[in-house]
mmCIF file of C-alpha atoms in Angstrom:
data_model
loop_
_atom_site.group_PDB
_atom_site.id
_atom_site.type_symbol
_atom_site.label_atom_id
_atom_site.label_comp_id
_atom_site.label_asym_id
_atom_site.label_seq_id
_atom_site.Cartn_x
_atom_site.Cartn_y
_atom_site.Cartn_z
ATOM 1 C CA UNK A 12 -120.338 -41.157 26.228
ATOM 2 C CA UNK A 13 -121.295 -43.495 23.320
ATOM 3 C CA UNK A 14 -123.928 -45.820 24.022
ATOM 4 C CA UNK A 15 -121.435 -48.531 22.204
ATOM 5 C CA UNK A 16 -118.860 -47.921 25.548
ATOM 6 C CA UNK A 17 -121.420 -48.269 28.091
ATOM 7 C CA UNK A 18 -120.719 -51.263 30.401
ATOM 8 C CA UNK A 19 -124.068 -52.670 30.295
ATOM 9 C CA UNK A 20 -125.142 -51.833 26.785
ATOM 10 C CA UNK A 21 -126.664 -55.036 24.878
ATOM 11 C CA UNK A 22 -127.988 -56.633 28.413
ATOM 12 C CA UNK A 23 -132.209 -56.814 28.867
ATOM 13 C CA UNK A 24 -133.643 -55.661 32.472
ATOM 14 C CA UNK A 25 -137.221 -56.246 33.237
ATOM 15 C CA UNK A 26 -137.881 -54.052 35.907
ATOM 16 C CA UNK A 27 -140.985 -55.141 37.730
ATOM 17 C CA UNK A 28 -140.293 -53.305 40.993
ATOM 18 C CA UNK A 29 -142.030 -50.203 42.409
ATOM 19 C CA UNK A 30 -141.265 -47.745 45.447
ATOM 20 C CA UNK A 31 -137.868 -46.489 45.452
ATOM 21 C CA UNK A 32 -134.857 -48.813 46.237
ATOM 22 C CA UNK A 33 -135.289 -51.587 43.436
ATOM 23 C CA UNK A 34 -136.583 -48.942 40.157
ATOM 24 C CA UNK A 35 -133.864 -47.159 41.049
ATOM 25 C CA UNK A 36 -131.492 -49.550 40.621
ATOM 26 C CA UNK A 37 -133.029 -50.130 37.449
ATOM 27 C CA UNK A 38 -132.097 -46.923 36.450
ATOM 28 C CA UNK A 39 -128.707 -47.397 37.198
ATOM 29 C CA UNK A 40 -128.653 -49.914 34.730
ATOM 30 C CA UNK A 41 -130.110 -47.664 32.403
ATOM 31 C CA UNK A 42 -127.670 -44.927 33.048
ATOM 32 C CA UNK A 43 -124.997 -47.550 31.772
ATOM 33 C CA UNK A 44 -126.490 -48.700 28.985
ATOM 34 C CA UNK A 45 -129.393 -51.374 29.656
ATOM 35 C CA UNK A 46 -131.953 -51.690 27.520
ATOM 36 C CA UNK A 47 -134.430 -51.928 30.756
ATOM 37 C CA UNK A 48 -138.099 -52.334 30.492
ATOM 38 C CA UNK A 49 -140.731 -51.173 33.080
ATOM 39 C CA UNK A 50 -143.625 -53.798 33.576
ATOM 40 C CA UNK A 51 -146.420 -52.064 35.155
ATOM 41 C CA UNK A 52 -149.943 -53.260 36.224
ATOM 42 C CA UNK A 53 -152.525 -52.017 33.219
ATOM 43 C CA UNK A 54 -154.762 -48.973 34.270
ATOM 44 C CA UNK A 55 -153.215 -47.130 37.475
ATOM 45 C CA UNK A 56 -149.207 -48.323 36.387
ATOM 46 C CA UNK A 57 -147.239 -48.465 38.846
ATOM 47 C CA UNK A 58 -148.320 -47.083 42.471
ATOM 48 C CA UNK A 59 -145.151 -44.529 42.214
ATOM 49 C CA UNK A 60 -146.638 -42.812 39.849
ATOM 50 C CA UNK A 61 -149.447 -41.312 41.907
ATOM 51 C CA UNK A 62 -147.007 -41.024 44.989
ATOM 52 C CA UNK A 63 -146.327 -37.018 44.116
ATOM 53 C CA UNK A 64 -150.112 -36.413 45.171
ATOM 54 C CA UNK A 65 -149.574 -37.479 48.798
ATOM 55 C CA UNK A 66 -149.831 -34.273 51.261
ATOM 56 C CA UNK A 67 -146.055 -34.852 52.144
ATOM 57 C CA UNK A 68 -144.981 -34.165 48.336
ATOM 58 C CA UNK A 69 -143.877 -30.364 47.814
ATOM 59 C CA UNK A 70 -147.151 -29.045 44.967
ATOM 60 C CA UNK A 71 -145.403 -28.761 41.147
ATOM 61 C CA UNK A 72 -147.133 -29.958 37.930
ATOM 62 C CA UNK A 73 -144.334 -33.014 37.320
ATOM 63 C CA UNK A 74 -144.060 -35.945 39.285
ATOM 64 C CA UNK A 75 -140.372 -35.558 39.726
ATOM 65 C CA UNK A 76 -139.672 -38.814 41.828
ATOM 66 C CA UNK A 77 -141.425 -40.342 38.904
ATOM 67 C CA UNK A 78 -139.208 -38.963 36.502
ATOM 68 C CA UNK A 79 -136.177 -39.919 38.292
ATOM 69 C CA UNK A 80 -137.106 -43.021 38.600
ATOM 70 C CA UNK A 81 -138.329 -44.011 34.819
ATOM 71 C CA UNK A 82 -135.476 -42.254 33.288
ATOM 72 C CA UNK A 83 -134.000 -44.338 30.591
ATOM 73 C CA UNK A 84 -136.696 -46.937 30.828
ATOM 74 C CA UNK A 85 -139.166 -48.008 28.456
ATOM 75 C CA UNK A 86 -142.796 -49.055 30.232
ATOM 76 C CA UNK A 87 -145.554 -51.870 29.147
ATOM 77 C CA UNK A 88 -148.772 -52.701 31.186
ATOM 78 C CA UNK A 89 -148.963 -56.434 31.950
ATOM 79 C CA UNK A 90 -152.283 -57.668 33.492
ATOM 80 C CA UNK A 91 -150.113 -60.396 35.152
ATOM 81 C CA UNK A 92 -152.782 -62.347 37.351
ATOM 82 C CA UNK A 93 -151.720 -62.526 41.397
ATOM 83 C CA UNK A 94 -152.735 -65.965 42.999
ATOM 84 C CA UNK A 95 -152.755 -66.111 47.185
ATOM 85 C CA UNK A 96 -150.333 -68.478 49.032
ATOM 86 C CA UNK A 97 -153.199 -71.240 49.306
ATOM 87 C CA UNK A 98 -153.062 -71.432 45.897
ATOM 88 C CA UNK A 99 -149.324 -71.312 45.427
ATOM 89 C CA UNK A 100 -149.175 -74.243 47.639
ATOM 90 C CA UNK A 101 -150.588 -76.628 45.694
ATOM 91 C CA UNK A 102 -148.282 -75.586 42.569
ATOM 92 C CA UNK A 103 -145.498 -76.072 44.482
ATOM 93 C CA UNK A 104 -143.298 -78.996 45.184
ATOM 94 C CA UNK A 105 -141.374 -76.935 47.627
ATOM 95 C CA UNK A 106 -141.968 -77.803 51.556
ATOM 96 C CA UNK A 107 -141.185 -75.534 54.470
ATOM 97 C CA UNK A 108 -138.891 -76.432 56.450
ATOM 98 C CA UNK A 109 -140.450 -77.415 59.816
ATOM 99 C CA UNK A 110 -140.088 -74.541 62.536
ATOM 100 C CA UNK A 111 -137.310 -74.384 65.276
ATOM 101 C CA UNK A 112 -138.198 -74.234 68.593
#
């Protein structure tokens, strides 16, 4: 099929996922024609990546749920800085709502 006639050709995806469900549907995108882009954390990458040395993973010199996964897709390493709820708090103008009881 030409990339021109895929349904999702000319659309952007930033995948920032990991684990499973979510890349994976990232790749579906990319199977149709996104242009999608993998943002992983700089050094290690993404934490799927190393998955395929766990005891449960059958021994083989590819990471095949990797590959499955990052088909299609390109990948950049952004050192994107994490901040803790405290700290999200006071940027936010957003209140909880107060709890039922």
């Amino acid at each position: 099929m030409d990339q021109v006639s895929l349904p999702f050709a000319g659309i952007r995806v930033l995948d920032i996922a990991s684990f499973i469900a979510a890349p994976v549907a990232a790749t579906i995108f990319a199977d149709y024609g996104a242009d999608v882009i993998k943002i992983e954390p700089p050094q290690q990458g993404d934490p799927n990546r190393q998955t395929w040395e766990l005891a449960s993973y059958p021994k083989a010199g590819v990471n095949f749920p990797w590959e499955m996964d990052s088909r299609g897709k390109r990948s950049i390493a952004w050192a994107r800085r994490f901040i803790s709820f405290g700290e999200a708090e006071r940027y936010s103008d957003y209140q909880l709502p107060a709890s039922r009881t």
